[in-house]
Short mmCIF file of C-alpha atoms in Angstrom, two decimals:
data_model
loop_
_atom_site.label_atom_id
_atom_site.label_comp_id
_atom_site.label_asym_id
_atom_site.label_seq_id
_atom_site.Cartn_x
_atom_site.Cartn_y
_atom_site.Cartn_z
CA UNK A 1 -27.86 11.36 -8.73
CA UNK A 2 -26.56 8.51 -6.68
CA UNK A 3 -25.48 4.73 -7.02
CA UNK A 4 -26.77 2.77 -4.83
CA UNK A 5 -25.41 -0.54 -4.14
CA UNK A 6 -28.98 -2.72 -3.36
CA UNK A 7 -27.17 -6.61 -2.73
CA UNK A 8 -24.16 -8.43 -2.55
CA UNK A 9 -23.51 -12.15 -2.51
CA UNK A 10 -20.03 -12.61 -1.23
CA UNK A 11 -18.56 -15.73 -1.03
CA UNK A 12 -15.85 -16.09 2.06
CA UNK A 13 -13.56 -18.40 4.43
CA UNK A 14 -13.64 -17.81 8.03
CA UNK A 15 -12.15 -19.16 11.07
CA UNK A 16 -14.81 -21.52 12.82
CA UNK A 17 -14.11 -19.73 15.95
CA UNK A 18 -16.09 -16.30 14.48
CA UNK A 19 -19.93 -17.12 15.55
CA UNK A 20 -22.88 -16.70 12.52
CA UNK A 21 -25.05 -14.59 14.93
CA UNK A 22 -22.33 -11.92 15.68
CA UNK A 23 -21.04 -11.81 12.12
CA UNK A 24 -24.55 -11.47 10.88
CA UNK A 25 -25.10 -8.96 13.27
CA UNK A 26 -22.17 -6.50 13.05
CA UNK A 27 -23.56 -6.88 8.99
CA UNK A 28 -26.12 -5.71 9.72
CA UNK A 29 -25.19 -2.82 12.09
CA UNK A 30 -23.70 -0.95 8.66
CA UNK A 31 -25.16 1.44 7.48
CA UNK A 32 -28.22 1.46 4.82
CA UNK A 33 -27.70 -2.18 5.27
CA UNK A 34 -31.67 -4.13 6.35
CA UNK A 35 -31.28 -7.43 5.59
CA UNK A 36 -28.36 -10.53 5.67
CA UNK A 37 -27.89 -14.01 5.49
CA UNK A 38 -25.19 -16.13 5.77
CA UNK A 39 -25.25 -19.90 4.66
CA UNK A 40 -23.06 -22.12 4.98
CA UNK A 41 -21.48 -23.86 1.93
CA UNK A 42 -18.08 -25.64 2.76
CA UNK A 43 -17.24 -26.61 6.31
CA UNK A 44 -13.77 -27.78 7.02
CA UNK A 45 -11.17 -29.17 9.77
CA UNK A 46 -10.30 -24.86 11.27
CA UNK A 47 -12.07 -23.50 8.78
CA UNK A 48 -16.00 -23.39 6.95
CA UNK A 49 -16.93 -21.45 3.13
CA UNK A 50 -19.64 -19.09 3.36
CA UNK A 51 -21.57 -17.29 1.09
CA UNK A 52 -22.87 -13.62 2.61
CA UNK A 53 -26.82 -11.86 1.53
CA UNK A 54 -26.04 -8.20 1.51
CA UNK A 55 -28.75 -6.19 1.21
CA UNK A 56 -30.82 -2.52 2.29
CA UNK A 57 -30.86 0.65 0.20
CA UNK A 58 -27.57 2.09 0.03
CA UNK A 59 -25.09 -0.46 1.02
CA UNK A 60 -21.73 0.31 3.27
CA UNK A 61 -19.52 -1.53 0.06
CA UNK A 62 -16.45 -0.82 2.24
CA UNK A 63 -17.21 -0.22 5.70
CA UNK A 64 -19.02 -4.41 4.70
CA UNK A 65 -14.91 -5.52 3.66
CA UNK A 66 -13.94 -3.79 7.27
CA UNK A 67 -16.42 -5.85 9.40
CA UNK A 68 -15.47 -8.91 7.56
CA UNK A 69 -11.65 -8.77 7.23
CA UNK A 70 -11.80 -7.36 11.22
CA UNK A 71 -13.76 -10.81 11.78
CA UNK A 72 -11.00 -12.76 10.32
CA UNK A 73 -12.09 -13.62 6.95
CA UNK A 74 -10.75 -14.20 3.80
CA UNK A 75 -12.89 -12.93 1.21
CA UNK A 76 -12.83 -14.46 -2.46
CA UNK A 77 -14.92 -12.89 -4.07
CA UNK A 78 -17.95 -10.53 -5.25
CA UNK A 79 -20.33 -13.09 -6.72
CA UNK A 80 -23.05 -11.23 -7.49
CA UNK A 81 -24.40 -7.23 -7.48
CA UNK A 82 -27.36 -5.18 -7.45
CA UNK A 83 -26.95 -2.19 -7.92
CA UNK A 84 -29.36 1.29 -8.76
CA UNK A 85 -29.65 4.33 -9.76
CA UNK A 86 -30.86 6.83 -7.19
CA UNK A 87 -33.53 9.33 -9.05
CA UNK A 88 -34.01 13.54 -7.30
CA UNK A 89 -37.71 14.27 -7.16
CA UNK A 90 -37.39 18.12 -8.91
CA UNK A 91 -38.66 20.34 -6.23
CA UNK A 92 -41.40 21.89 -7.89
CA UNK A 93 -41.67 26.03 -7.74
CA UNK A 94 -42.71 27.29 -4.92
CA UNK A 95 -47.02 28.47 -5.99
CA UNK A 96 -47.64 32.44 -5.88
CA UNK B 1 -19.43 -4.78 27.35
CA UNK B 2 -20.18 -6.21 23.55
CA UNK B 3 -17.70 -7.50 22.82
CA UNK B 4 -16.09 -9.48 26.58
CA UNK B 5 -20.25 -10.65 25.78
CA UNK B 6 -18.76 -12.23 22.18
CA UNK B 7 -15.39 -13.20 23.09
CA UNK B 8 -17.53 -15.77 25.72
CA UNK B 9 -19.75 -16.45 23.98
CA UNK B 10 -16.80 -18.21 22.04
CA UNK B 11 -17.18 -22.08 22.91
CA UNK B 12 -14.24 -22.39 24.37
CA UNK B 13 -13.44 -20.27 27.03
CA UNK B 14 -16.27 -20.46 29.57
CA UNK B 15 -15.09 -24.59 30.06
CA UNK B 16 -11.61 -23.03 30.43
CA UNK B 17 -12.34 -20.46 32.64
CA UNK B 18 -13.88 -22.41 34.58
CA UNK B 19 -10.96 -25.55 34.63
CA UNK B 20 -9.10 -22.99 35.46
CA UNK B 21 -11.22 -21.51 38.14
CA UNK B 22 -11.48 -25.08 40.21
CA UNK B 23 -7.55 -26.26 39.34
CA UNK B 24 -6.44 -23.64 40.93
CA UNK B 25 -9.00 -23.04 43.76
CA UNK B 26 -7.48 -27.43 44.62
CA UNK B 27 -4.16 -26.13 44.31
CA UNK B 28 -4.52 -22.89 46.52
CA UNK B 29 -6.80 -24.55 49.03
CA UNK B 30 -4.56 -27.50 49.02
CA UNK B 31 -1.80 -24.78 50.09
CA UNK B 32 -3.33 -23.01 52.66
CA UNK B 33 -4.37 -26.38 53.58
CA UNK B 34 -0.55 -27.33 54.44
CA UNK B 35 0.33 -24.24 56.01
CA UNK B 36 -2.35 -24.02 58.94
CA UNK B 37 -1.52 -28.12 60.21
CA UNK B 38 2.70 -26.65 59.63
CA UNK B 39 2.76 -24.03 60.67
CA UNK B 40 -0.52 -23.06 63.00
CA UNK B 41 -1.07 -26.89 64.43
CA UNK B 42 2.93 -28.04 64.94
CA UNK B 43 5.29 -25.59 64.97
CA UNK B 44 2.61 -22.81 66.69
CA UNK B 45 3.66 -19.83 65.79
CA UNK B 46 2.23 -17.19 66.04
CA UNK B 47 -0.65 -15.06 64.70
CA UNK B 48 1.88 -12.74 62.67
CA UNK B 49 3.85 -14.88 61.04
CA UNK B 50 0.13 -17.72 60.28
CA UNK B 51 -0.91 -15.16 58.55
CA UNK B 52 1.26 -13.39 56.62
CA UNK B 53 3.26 -16.99 55.86
CA UNK B 54 -0.88 -17.87 54.32
CA UNK B 55 -1.03 -14.22 52.93
CA UNK B 56 3.06 -13.72 50.90
CA UNK B 57 2.17 -17.85 49.66
CA UNK B 58 -1.39 -16.89 48.57
CA UNK B 59 0.37 -14.26 46.50
CA UNK B 60 3.14 -16.02 45.41
CA UNK B 61 0.71 -19.05 43.75
CA UNK B 62 -1.19 -16.22 42.00
CA UNK B 63 1.95 -14.93 40.28
CA UNK B 64 3.43 -18.29 39.38
CA UNK B 65 0.18 -19.51 37.85
CA UNK B 66 -0.94 -16.59 36.07
CA UNK B 67 2.19 -15.51 34.39
CA UNK B 68 2.50 -18.81 33.90
CA UNK B 69 -0.81 -19.77 32.33
CA UNK B 70 -0.62 -15.79 30.00
CA UNK B 71 2.57 -17.23 28.95
CA UNK B 72 1.36 -20.54 27.52
CA UNK B 73 -1.78 -20.30 26.45
CA UNK B 74 -0.80 -16.68 24.41
CA UNK B 75 2.56 -19.78 22.93
CA UNK B 76 -0.71 -22.36 21.88
CA UNK B 77 -3.34 -18.60 20.80
CA UNK B 78 -0.34 -18.02 18.78
CA UNK B 79 0.65 -21.44 17.28
CA UNK B 80 -3.60 -21.75 16.24
CA UNK B 81 -3.68 -17.85 14.92
CA UNK B 82 -0.64 -19.07 12.93
CA UNK B 83 -2.15 -22.55 11.31
CA UNK B 84 -5.74 -20.17 10.84
CA UNK B 85 -3.28 -17.70 8.05
CA UNK B 86 -2.00 -20.71 6.47
CA UNK B 87 -5.43 -21.77 5.60
CA UNK B 88 -6.60 -18.98 4.95
CA UNK B 89 -4.26 -17.35 3.25
CA UNK B 90 -4.24 -14.19 4.63
CA UNK B 91 -2.50 -12.11 7.59
CA UNK B 92 -4.60 -12.25 10.60
CA UNK B 93 -2.50 -9.82 12.15
CA UNK B 94 -4.68 -6.69 14.27
CA UNK B 95 -8.10 -9.20 13.30
CA UNK B 96 -10.17 -9.71 15.97
CA UNK B 97 -8.93 -12.72 16.14
CA UNK B 98 -5.82 -11.77 17.19
CA UNK B 99 -7.42 -9.59 19.72
CA UNK B 100 -9.90 -12.52 20.78
CA UNK B 101 -6.42 -14.30 21.97
CA UNK B 102 -4.73 -11.49 23.81
CA UNK B 103 -7.44 -11.29 25.82
CA UNK B 104 -8.67 -15.24 26.51
CA UNK B 105 -4.86 -15.33 28.02
CA UNK B 106 -4.76 -12.05 29.82
CA UNK B 107 -8.84 -13.32 31.37
CA UNK B 108 -7.06 -16.50 32.15
CA UNK B 109 -4.47 -14.89 33.66
CA UNK B 110 -6.56 -12.35 35.67
CA UNK B 111 -8.63 -15.50 37.42
CA UNK B 112 -5.40 -17.90 38.23
CA UNK B 113 -4.22 -14.85 39.98
CA UNK B 114 -7.22 -14.04 42.23
CA UNK B 115 -8.36 -17.19 42.76
CA UNK B 116 -5.10 -18.28 45.11
CA UNK B 117 -6.20 -14.37 46.63
CA UNK B 118 -9.78 -15.31 46.82
CA UNK B 119 -9.33 -18.52 48.30
CA UNK B 120 -6.80 -17.10 51.19
CA UNK B 121 -9.02 -14.62 51.38
CA UNK B 122 -11.59 -17.00 53.14
CA UNK B 123 -8.87 -19.07 55.40
CA UNK B 124 -7.52 -17.03 56.40
CA UNK B 125 -10.24 -14.94 57.87
CA UNK B 126 -11.10 -16.66 61.25
CA UNK B 127 -7.59 -15.32 61.59
CA UNK B 128 -8.87 -11.22 61.59
CA UNK B 129 -10.95 -12.65 64.29
CA UNK B 130 -7.69 -13.41 66.42
CA UNK B 131 -6.78 -9.77 65.91
CA UNK B 132 -9.80 -8.80 67.08
CA UNK B 133 -9.31 -10.95 70.34
CA UNK B 134 -12.77 -12.06 69.42
CA UNK B 135 -11.15 -16.37 68.67
CA UNK B 136 -8.37 -17.81 70.19
CA UNK B 137 -5.23 -19.09 67.39
CA UNK B 138 -6.30 -22.14 68.35
CA UNK B 139 -10.44 -22.28 67.28
CA UNK B 140 -9.22 -20.04 64.20
CA UNK B 141 -7.35 -22.45 63.35
CA UNK B 142 -9.71 -25.22 63.71
CA UNK B 143 -12.38 -23.17 61.78
CA UNK B 144 -9.67 -21.88 59.06
CA UNK B 145 -9.28 -26.17 58.77
CA UNK B 146 -13.56 -26.32 58.35
CA UNK B 147 -12.94 -23.95 55.59
CA UNK B 148 -10.60 -25.02 53.39
CA UNK B 149 -12.46 -28.35 53.32
CA UNK B 150 -16.22 -26.08 53.06
CA UNK B 151 -14.30 -24.82 50.50
CA UNK B 152 -12.80 -28.53 48.50
CA UNK B 153 -16.09 -28.93 48.64
CA UNK B 154 -18.06 -26.46 47.04
CA UNK B 155 -15.35 -26.73 44.67
CA UNK B 156 -16.08 -30.77 44.21
CA UNK B 157 -19.61 -30.25 44.18
CA UNK B 158 -19.58 -27.53 41.72
CA UNK B 159 -17.18 -29.61 39.48
CA UNK B 160 -19.88 -32.42 39.85
CA UNK B 161 -22.78 -30.45 38.44
CA UNK B 162 -20.99 -28.71 36.00
CA UNK B 163 -20.28 -32.80 34.52
CA UNK B 164 -23.51 -34.10 35.65
CA UNK B 165 -22.40 -36.13 38.64
CA UNK B 166 -23.99 -36.42 41.93
CA UNK B 167 -22.62 -33.26 43.34
CA UNK B 168 -21.92 -34.70 46.91
CA UNK B 169 -19.88 -37.60 45.92
CA UNK B 170 -17.99 -35.33 44.23
CA UNK B 171 -18.01 -32.93 46.90
CA UNK B 172 -17.11 -34.71 49.33
CA UNK B 173 -14.23 -37.25 47.37
CA UNK B 174 -12.36 -33.70 47.31
CA UNK B 175 -13.29 -33.26 51.15
CA UNK B 176 -12.05 -36.99 51.47
CA UNK B 177 -8.48 -35.77 49.52
CA UNK B 178 -8.18 -32.21 52.06
CA UNK B 179 -8.26 -34.39 55.21
CA UNK B 180 -5.84 -36.86 53.86
CA UNK B 181 -3.36 -33.76 53.04
CA UNK B 182 -4.34 -32.62 56.89
CA UNK B 183 -3.58 -35.80 57.99
CA UNK B 184 -0.48 -36.66 55.65
CA UNK B 185 0.58 -32.59 57.93
CA UNK B 186 0.09 -34.21 60.94
CA UNK B 187 2.38 -37.10 59.96
CA UNK B 188 4.82 -35.11 59.27
CA UNK B 189 5.03 -33.26 61.85
CA UNK B 190 5.22 -36.17 64.63
CA UNK B 191 7.92 -37.64 61.96
CA UNK B 192 10.38 -34.59 62.37
#
């Protein structure tokens, strides 16, 4: 039985040089991620505050954080999270 | 390759490279015009002296602009990163922001270094024909001047096109400045 992160809502500040398209593509390239939405909620002279929604069957949290940090983002926090327990289907004994 | 594409997608990089290329192209072409007028036409120097003067001056200009642009650009980018670090409340060492700043400075330095060599390659080509005995020294000097003026026209027209201006007028204006430099070189020769 495993615990899978299926949805993450992260609030972060990013440098204006970091393009949303490149950032969203990098996040979507992570294993277990199927969708990524980014919304700019605030614009400053040098930075932008963004809300990232990441969806997928088994999101690689550490890899997402590594990409965000490498892109120069300052993570304010994880605002929402959806986690599920994956059930393993019991194997039937081989019929004789 | 992806990193390079990402670097070029930054809004400030392409205009910076364009500006740098055209500025250095003008500098190096005017310098070569001066050399051809001063050394080839006026002093009547031999082929070896002309070619060596053009090549070494272009190399020196390339190194000079390359190094100065790298240092000044890196300094400016580091200052911007420090301001960004204060705005983001975090250290940006080792991030894409820091890596791209170094890459931009290096790319600009490379453009500034190679542009004088490129214009030298064009302006020096008629003198290669002299070495092959296909052209006289006097004709080669005139051909070199014509090529230099052609480069000025192309760079001016390109700038005009990039800035939504009439490329013909911009190109001819640059040729006009080139002709002024050419005439000044001849005038200087008659005065000294």
